[in-house]
């Protein structure tokens, strides 16, 4: 099974900061990667699909990049509503999620 | 609007069974693959199962293979998850989610999620 490792597991940042979260796959997955945001008590929300495509309605401060085994999610200027947990997901071979990155207010 | 609503969760004893339902509305249910994803309390997301738009292909996580069965009734716009031989480690919020690509054979990103239903396995 393909494993996804996110780093860091947690992150403290301030409003206005630029933040990058990394997701590494245990084997190549082409661009079959998505990023989700989850807030406490809520369902996950799709942000990025196919590694770098922005889901409709998602603010342009979110961006994704990478292919093969190494991927990043970048938030260009953190807003108060962005503090949440972020998950990467691969769908190249069945489905796997990363362990999550909790983004907290500094 | 596009919506998924899960139901059927509850408390069940170890070894017991439960059937979850997911009612879809606002889109052509019969054209999209569907998934179940779970999240144990305080833990991350775990994919559970997938069913193709026409029900012809089904995939399962190793952790539930042989115990859980995914199915769908396209005439009722409803997805199901039959859970048998439940264990304490199956305790989680269960979400249904819609695959993002119409008429696809495989799996893609999940663009719509339900609100989840809680399953607790405890004696």
PDB file of N, CA, C and O in Angstrom, chain B residues 5-59:
ATOM      1  N   UNK B   5     -26.305  12.992   3.007  1.00  0.00           N
ATOM      2  CA  UNK B   5     -26.750  12.910   4.397  1.00  0.00           C
ATOM      3  C   UNK B   5     -26.667  11.463   4.867  1.00  0.00           C
ATOM      4  O   UNK B   5     -27.391  10.596   4.362  1.00  0.00           O
ATOM      5  N   UNK B   6     -25.763  11.216   5.823  1.00  0.00           N
ATOM      6  CA  UNK B   6     -25.584   9.883   6.385  1.00  0.00           C
ATOM      7  C   UNK B   6     -26.567   9.639   7.523  1.00  0.00           C
ATOM      8  O   UNK B   6     -26.997  10.577   8.205  1.00  0.00           O
ATOM      9  N   UNK B   7     -26.877   8.369   7.728  1.00  0.00           N
ATOM     10  CA  UNK B   7     -27.704   7.960   8.850  1.00  0.00           C
ATOM     11  C   UNK B   7     -27.377   6.511   9.195  1.00  0.00           C
ATOM     12  O   UNK B   7     -26.684   5.822   8.434  1.00  0.00           O
ATOM     13  N   UNK B   8     -27.881   6.063  10.343  1.00  0.00           N
ATOM     14  CA  UNK B   8     -27.719   4.673  10.719  1.00  0.00           C
ATOM     15  C   UNK B   8     -26.676   4.402  11.779  1.00  0.00           C
ATOM     16  O   UNK B   8     -26.512   3.264  12.221  1.00  0.00           O
ATOM     17  N   UNK B   9     -25.950   5.419  12.182  1.00  0.00           N
ATOM     18  CA  UNK B   9     -24.940   5.221  13.218  1.00  0.00           C
ATOM     19  C   UNK B   9     -25.569   4.951  14.577  1.00  0.00           C
ATOM     20  O   UNK B   9     -26.786   5.125  14.758  1.00  0.00           O
ATOM     21  N   UNK B  10     -24.749   4.524  15.519  1.00  0.00           N
ATOM     22  CA  UNK B  10     -25.245   4.247  16.861  1.00  0.00           C
ATOM     23  C   UNK B  10     -24.239   3.440  17.648  1.00  0.00           C
ATOM     24  O   UNK B  10     -23.090   3.306  17.257  1.00  0.00           O
ATOM     25  N   UNK B  11     -24.716   2.896  18.758  1.00  0.00           N
ATOM     26  CA  UNK B  11     -23.869   2.075  19.627  1.00  0.00           C
ATOM     27  C   UNK B  11     -24.189   0.603  19.375  1.00  0.00           C
ATOM     28  O   UNK B  11     -25.364   0.218  19.335  1.00  0.00           O
ATOM     29  N   UNK B  12     -23.162  -0.204  19.176  1.00  0.00           N
ATOM     30  CA  UNK B  12     -23.338  -1.627  18.911  1.00  0.00           C
ATOM     31  C   UNK B  12     -22.275  -2.404  19.683  1.00  0.00           C
ATOM     32  O   UNK B  12     -21.163  -1.897  19.903  1.00  0.00           O
ATOM     33  N   UNK B  13     -22.607  -3.604  20.078  1.00  0.00           N
ATOM     34  CA  UNK B  13     -21.659  -4.444  20.812  1.00  0.00           C
ATOM     35  C   UNK B  13     -20.633  -5.053  19.872  1.00  0.00           C
ATOM     36  O   UNK B  13     -20.911  -5.253  18.669  1.00  0.00           O
ATOM     37  N   UNK B  14     -19.446  -5.367  20.390  1.00  0.00           N
ATOM     38  CA  UNK B  14     -18.453  -6.065  19.560  1.00  0.00           C
ATOM     39  C   UNK B  14     -19.051  -7.337  18.982  1.00  0.00           C
ATOM     40  O   UNK B  14     -19.772  -8.075  19.663  1.00  0.00           O
ATOM     41  N   UNK B  15     -18.758  -7.570  17.695  1.00  0.00           N
ATOM     42  CA  UNK B  15     -19.309  -8.716  16.991  1.00  0.00           C
ATOM     43  C   UNK B  15     -20.648  -8.436  16.332  1.00  0.00           C
ATOM     44  O   UNK B  15     -21.137  -9.257  15.551  1.00  0.00           O
ATOM     45  N   UNK B  16     -21.209  -7.297  16.612  1.00  0.00           N
ATOM     46  CA  UNK B  16     -22.516  -6.944  16.066  1.00  0.00           C
ATOM     47  C   UNK B  16     -22.451  -6.373  14.667  1.00  0.00           C
ATOM     48  O   UNK B  16     -21.376  -6.273  14.053  1.00  0.00           O
ATOM     49  N   UNK B  17     -23.615  -5.978  14.162  1.00  0.00           N
ATOM     50  CA  UNK B  17     -23.741  -5.449  12.798  1.00  0.00           C
ATOM     51  C   UNK B  17     -24.482  -4.125  12.809  1.00  0.00           C
ATOM     52  O   UNK B  17     -25.267  -3.833  13.722  1.00  0.00           O
ATOM     53  N   UNK B  18     -24.233  -3.366  11.753  1.00  0.00           N
ATOM     54  CA  UNK B  18     -24.897  -2.074  11.579  1.00  0.00           C
ATOM     55  C   UNK B  18     -24.899  -1.761  10.093  1.00  0.00           C
ATOM     56  O   UNK B  18     -23.949  -2.132   9.373  1.00  0.00           O
ATOM     57  N   UNK B  19     -25.943  -1.104   9.613  1.00  0.00           N
ATOM     58  CA  UNK B  19     -25.961  -0.664   8.216  1.00  0.00           C
ATOM     59  C   UNK B  19     -26.100   0.856   8.166  1.00  0.00           C
ATOM     60  O   UNK B  19     -27.062   1.411   8.707  1.00  0.00           O
ATOM     61  N   UNK B  20     -25.143   1.476   7.522  1.00  0.00           N
ATOM     62  CA  UNK B  20     -25.179   2.923   7.315  1.00  0.00           C
ATOM     63  C   UNK B  20     -25.793   3.237   5.952  1.00  0.00           C
ATOM     64  O   UNK B  20     -25.631   2.471   5.007  1.00  0.00           O
ATOM     65  N   UNK B  21     -26.476   4.369   5.899  1.00  0.00           N
ATOM     66  CA  UNK B  21     -27.038   4.860   4.636  1.00  0.00           C
ATOM     67  C   UNK B  21     -26.530   6.260   4.358  1.00  0.00           C
ATOM     68  O   UNK B  21     -26.182   7.005   5.285  1.00  0.00           O
ATOM     69  N   UNK B  22     -26.499   6.621   3.092  1.00  0.00           N
ATOM     70  CA  UNK B  22     -26.087   7.961   2.666  1.00  0.00           C
ATOM     71  C   UNK B  22     -27.039   8.390   1.552  1.00  0.00           C
ATOM     72  O   UNK B  22     -26.998   7.816   0.456  1.00  0.00           O
ATOM     73  N   UNK B  23     -27.887   9.360   1.840  1.00  0.00           N
ATOM     74  CA  UNK B  23     -28.859   9.848   0.861  1.00  0.00           C
ATOM     75  C   UNK B  23     -28.265  11.016   0.085  1.00  0.00           C
ATOM     76  O   UNK B  23     -27.794  11.992   0.689  1.00  0.00           O
ATOM     77  N   UNK B  24     -28.284  10.899  -1.226  1.00  0.00           N
ATOM     78  CA  UNK B  24     -27.695  11.922  -2.092  1.00  0.00           C
ATOM     79  C   UNK B  24     -28.785  12.754  -2.757  1.00  0.00           C
ATOM     80  O   UNK B  24     -29.850  12.236  -3.105  1.00  0.00           O
ATOM     81  N   UNK B  25     -28.482  14.030  -2.964  1.00  0.00           N
ATOM     82  CA  UNK B  25     -29.410  14.916  -3.665  1.00  0.00           C
ATOM     83  C   UNK B  25     -28.633  16.032  -4.345  1.00  0.00           C
ATOM     84  O   UNK B  25     -27.502  16.341  -3.961  1.00  0.00           O
ATOM     85  N   UNK B  26     -29.247  16.615  -5.382  1.00  0.00           N
ATOM     86  CA  UNK B  26     -28.647  17.762  -6.048  1.00  0.00           C
ATOM     87  C   UNK B  26     -27.681  17.424  -7.168  1.00  0.00           C
ATOM     88  O   UNK B  26     -27.090  18.324  -7.766  1.00  0.00           O
ATOM     89  N   UNK B  27     -27.461  16.144  -7.447  1.00  0.00           N
ATOM     90  CA  UNK B  27     -26.602  15.731  -8.552  1.00  0.00           C
ATOM     91  C   UNK B  27     -27.076  14.371  -9.057  1.00  0.00           C
ATOM     92  O   UNK B  27     -27.905  13.719  -8.426  1.00  0.00           O
ATOM     93  N   UNK B  28     -26.557  13.972 -10.225  1.00  0.00           N
ATOM     94  CA  UNK B  28     -26.953  12.695 -10.822  1.00  0.00           C
ATOM     95  C   UNK B  28     -26.170  11.578 -10.146  1.00  0.00           C
ATOM     96  O   UNK B  28     -25.069  11.211 -10.566  1.00  0.00           O
ATOM     97  N   UNK B  29     -26.759  11.050  -9.092  1.00  0.00           N
ATOM     98  CA  UNK B  29     -26.086  10.056  -8.237  1.00  0.00           C
ATOM     99  C   UNK B  29     -25.556   8.878  -9.052  1.00  0.00           C
ATOM    100  O   UNK B  29     -24.440   8.407  -8.827  1.00  0.00           O
ATOM    101  N   UNK B  30     -26.329   8.415 -10.006  1.00  0.00           N
ATOM    102  CA  UNK B  30     -25.974   7.218 -10.767  1.00  0.00           C
ATOM    103  C   UNK B  30     -24.775   7.411 -11.681  1.00  0.00           C
ATOM    104  O   UNK B  30     -24.318   6.455 -12.311  1.00  0.00           O
ATOM    105  N   UNK B  31     -24.244   8.630 -11.765  1.00  0.00           N
ATOM    106  CA  UNK B  31     -23.110   8.914 -12.645  1.00  0.00           C
ATOM    107  C   UNK B  31     -21.775   9.010 -11.916  1.00  0.00           C
ATOM    108  O   UNK B  31     -20.743   9.237 -12.558  1.00  0.00           O
ATOM    109  N   UNK B  32     -21.777   8.857 -10.600  1.00  0.00           N
ATOM    110  CA  UNK B  32     -20.551   9.079  -9.826  1.00  0.00           C
ATOM    111  C   UNK B  32     -20.221   7.906  -8.908  1.00  0.00           C
ATOM    112  O   UNK B  32     -21.109   7.350  -8.248  1.00  0.00           O
ATOM    113  N   UNK B  33     -18.913   7.598  -8.852  1.00  0.00           N
ATOM    114  CA  UNK B  33     -18.458   6.679  -7.832  1.00  0.00           C
ATOM    115  C   UNK B  33     -18.621   7.301  -6.453  1.00  0.00           C
ATOM    116  O   UNK B  33     -18.645   8.529  -6.316  1.00  0.00           O
ATOM    117  N   UNK B  34     -18.720   6.439  -5.449  1.00  0.00           N
ATOM    118  CA  UNK B  34     -18.936   6.906  -4.089  1.00  0.00           C
ATOM    119  C   UNK B  34     -18.016   6.180  -3.124  1.00  0.00           C
ATOM    120  O   UNK B  34     -17.606   5.035  -3.372  1.00  0.00           O
ATOM    121  N   UNK B  35     -17.724   6.836  -2.010  1.00  0.00           N
ATOM    122  CA  UNK B  35     -16.784   6.315  -1.031  1.00  0.00           C
ATOM    123  C   UNK B  35     -17.354   6.386   0.382  1.00  0.00           C
ATOM    124  O   UNK B  35     -18.211   7.226   0.667  1.00  0.00           O
ATOM    125  N   UNK B  36     -16.811   5.545   1.245  1.00  0.00           N
ATOM    126  CA  UNK B  36     -16.953   5.711   2.683  1.00  0.00           C
ATOM    127  C   UNK B  36     -15.552   5.972   3.255  1.00  0.00           C
ATOM    128  O   UNK B  36     -14.579   5.312   2.883  1.00  0.00           O
ATOM    129  N   UNK B  37     -15.483   6.931   4.154  1.00  0.00           N
ATOM    130  CA  UNK B  37     -14.254   7.311   4.841  1.00  0.00           C
ATOM    131  C   UNK B  37     -14.594   7.399   6.325  1.00  0.00           C
ATOM    132  O   UNK B  37     -15.683   7.868   6.677  1.00  0.00           O
ATOM    133  N   UNK B  38     -13.685   6.978   7.197  1.00  0.00           N
ATOM    134  CA  UNK B  38     -13.969   7.073   8.619  1.00  0.00           C
ATOM    135  C   UNK B  38     -12.871   7.828   9.359  1.00  0.00           C
ATOM    136  O   UNK B  38     -11.749   7.969   8.846  1.00  0.00           O
ATOM    137  N   UNK B  39     -13.223   8.283  10.541  1.00  0.00           N
ATOM    138  CA  UNK B  39     -12.279   9.041  11.368  1.00  0.00           C
ATOM    139  C   UNK B  39     -12.533   8.678  12.820  1.00  0.00           C
ATOM    140  O   UNK B  39     -13.559   9.040  13.399  1.00  0.00           O
ATOM    141  N   UNK B  40     -11.591   7.934  13.402  1.00  0.00           N
ATOM    142  CA  UNK B  40     -11.677   7.582  14.813  1.00  0.00           C
ATOM    143  C   UNK B  40     -11.519   8.848  15.653  1.00  0.00           C
ATOM    144  O   UNK B  40     -10.892   9.815  15.212  1.00  0.00           O
ATOM    145  N   UNK B  41     -12.063   8.851  16.864  1.00  0.00           N
ATOM    146  CA  UNK B  41     -11.989  10.055  17.703  1.00  0.00           C
ATOM    147  C   UNK B  41     -10.557  10.555  17.880  1.00  0.00           C
ATOM    148  O   UNK B  41      -9.677   9.805  18.299  1.00  0.00           O
ATOM    149  N   UNK B  42     -10.344  11.807  17.513  1.00  0.00           N
ATOM    150  CA  UNK B  42      -9.039  12.418  17.660  1.00  0.00           C
ATOM    151  C   UNK B  42      -7.985  11.949  16.674  1.00  0.00           C
ATOM    152  O   UNK B  42      -6.805  12.320  16.811  1.00  0.00           O
ATOM    153  N   UNK B  43      -8.374  11.164  15.690  1.00  0.00           N
ATOM    154  CA  UNK B  43      -7.420  10.600  14.730  1.00  0.00           C
ATOM    155  C   UNK B  43      -7.625  11.172  13.334  1.00  0.00           C
ATOM    156  O   UNK B  43      -8.489  12.015  13.115  1.00  0.00           O
ATOM    157  N   UNK B  44      -6.839  10.670  12.401  1.00  0.00           N
ATOM    158  CA  UNK B  44      -6.904  11.137  11.028  1.00  0.00           C
ATOM    159  C   UNK B  44      -7.953  10.396  10.205  1.00  0.00           C
ATOM    160  O   UNK B  44      -8.722   9.571  10.720  1.00  0.00           O
ATOM    161  N   UNK B  45      -7.957  10.694   8.916  1.00  0.00           N
ATOM    162  CA  UNK B  45      -8.930  10.110   7.995  1.00  0.00           C
ATOM    163  C   UNK B  45      -8.448   8.755   7.498  1.00  0.00           C
ATOM    164  O   UNK B  45      -7.265   8.577   7.200  1.00  0.00           O
ATOM    165  N   UNK B  46      -9.373   7.814   7.397  1.00  0.00           N
ATOM    166  CA  UNK B  46      -9.062   6.488   6.855  1.00  0.00           C
ATOM    167  C   UNK B  46     -10.108   6.137   5.802  1.00  0.00           C
ATOM    168  O   UNK B  46     -11.305   6.057   6.098  1.00  0.00           O
ATOM    169  N   UNK B  47      -9.659   5.911   4.585  1.00  0.00           N
ATOM    170  CA  UNK B  47     -10.568   5.462   3.537  1.00  0.00           C
ATOM    171  C   UNK B  47     -11.037   4.046   3.841  1.00  0.00           C
ATOM    172  O   UNK B  47     -10.248   3.201   4.269  1.00  0.00           O
ATOM    173  N   UNK B  48     -12.332   3.780   3.591  1.00  0.00           N
ATOM    174  CA  UNK B  48     -12.915   2.482   3.926  1.00  0.00           C
ATOM    175  C   UNK B  48     -13.278   1.685   2.669  1.00  0.00           C
ATOM    176  O   UNK B  48     -12.922   0.506   2.555  1.00  0.00           O
ATOM    177  N   UNK B  49     -14.012   2.312   1.745  1.00  0.00           N
ATOM    178  CA  UNK B  49     -14.503   1.548   0.595  1.00  0.00           C
ATOM    179  C   UNK B  49     -14.930   2.490  -0.530  1.00  0.00           C
ATOM    180  O   UNK B  49     -15.233   3.663  -0.307  1.00  0.00           O
ATOM    181  N   UNK B  50     -14.950   1.935  -1.738  1.00  0.00           N
ATOM    182  CA  UNK B  50     -15.370   2.643  -2.958  1.00  0.00           C
ATOM    183  C   UNK B  50     -16.290   1.740  -3.759  1.00  0.00           C
ATOM    184  O   UNK B  50     -16.093   0.519  -3.815  1.00  0.00           O
ATOM    185  N   UNK B  51     -17.276   2.356  -4.416  1.00  0.00           N
ATOM    186  CA  UNK B  51     -18.121   1.636  -5.363  1.00  0.00           C
ATOM    187  C   UNK B  51     -18.246   2.461  -6.625  1.00  0.00           C
ATOM    188  O   UNK B  51     -18.462   3.682  -6.581  1.00  0.00           O
ATOM    189  N   UNK B  52     -18.083   1.837  -7.775  1.00  0.00           N
ATOM    190  CA  UNK B  52     -18.186   2.505  -9.056  1.00  0.00           C
ATOM    191  C   UNK B  52     -19.622   3.004  -9.260  1.00  0.00           C
ATOM    192  O   UNK B  52     -20.555   2.502  -8.630  1.00  0.00           O
ATOM    193  N   UNK B  53     -19.782   3.935 -10.185  1.00  0.00           N
ATOM    194  CA  UNK B  53     -21.084   4.585 -10.380  1.00  0.00           C
ATOM    195  C   UNK B  53     -22.204   3.588 -10.683  1.00  0.00           C
ATOM    196  O   UNK B  53     -23.341   3.793 -10.278  1.00  0.00           O
ATOM    197  N   UNK B  54     -21.848   2.482 -11.345  1.00  0.00           N
ATOM    198  CA  UNK B  54     -22.867   1.499 -11.705  1.00  0.00           C
ATOM    199  C   UNK B  54     -22.865   0.286 -10.775  1.00  0.00           C
ATOM    200  O   UNK B  54     -23.576  -0.694 -11.018  1.00  0.00           O
ATOM    201  N   UNK B  55     -22.028   0.332  -9.760  1.00  0.00           N
ATOM    202  CA  UNK B  55     -21.961  -0.762  -8.793  1.00  0.00           C
ATOM    203  C   UNK B  55     -21.144  -1.952  -9.244  1.00  0.00           C
ATOM    204  O   UNK B  55     -21.061  -2.948  -8.511  1.00  0.00           O
ATOM    205  N   UNK B  56     -20.501  -1.866 -10.395  1.00  0.00           N
ATOM    206  CA  UNK B  56     -19.815  -3.040 -10.955  1.00  0.00           C
ATOM    207  C   UNK B  56     -18.438  -3.289 -10.344  1.00  0.00           C
ATOM    208  O   UNK B  56     -17.925  -4.406 -10.448  1.00  0.00           O
ATOM    209  N   UNK B  57     -17.822  -2.281  -9.763  1.00  0.00           N
ATOM    210  CA  UNK B  57     -16.520  -2.457  -9.102  1.00  0.00           C
ATOM    211  C   UNK B  57     -16.585  -1.944  -7.669  1.00  0.00           C
ATOM    212  O   UNK B  57     -17.185  -0.894  -7.411  1.00  0.00           O
ATOM    213  N   UNK B  58     -15.966  -2.686  -6.769  1.00  0.00           N
ATOM    214  CA  UNK B  58     -15.922  -2.290  -5.370  1.00  0.00           C
ATOM    215  C   UNK B  58     -14.510  -2.536  -4.848  1.00  0.00           C
ATOM    216  O   UNK B  58     -13.903  -3.557  -5.172  1.00  0.00           O
ATOM    217  N   UNK B  59     -14.000  -1.593  -4.064  1.00  0.00           N
ATOM    218  CA  UNK B  59     -12.694  -1.737  -3.449  1.00  0.00           C
ATOM    219  C   UNK B  59     -12.836  -1.498  -1.954  1.00  0.00           C
ATOM    220  O   UNK B  59     -13.650  -0.689  -1.527  1.00  0.00           O
TER     221      UNK B  59
END
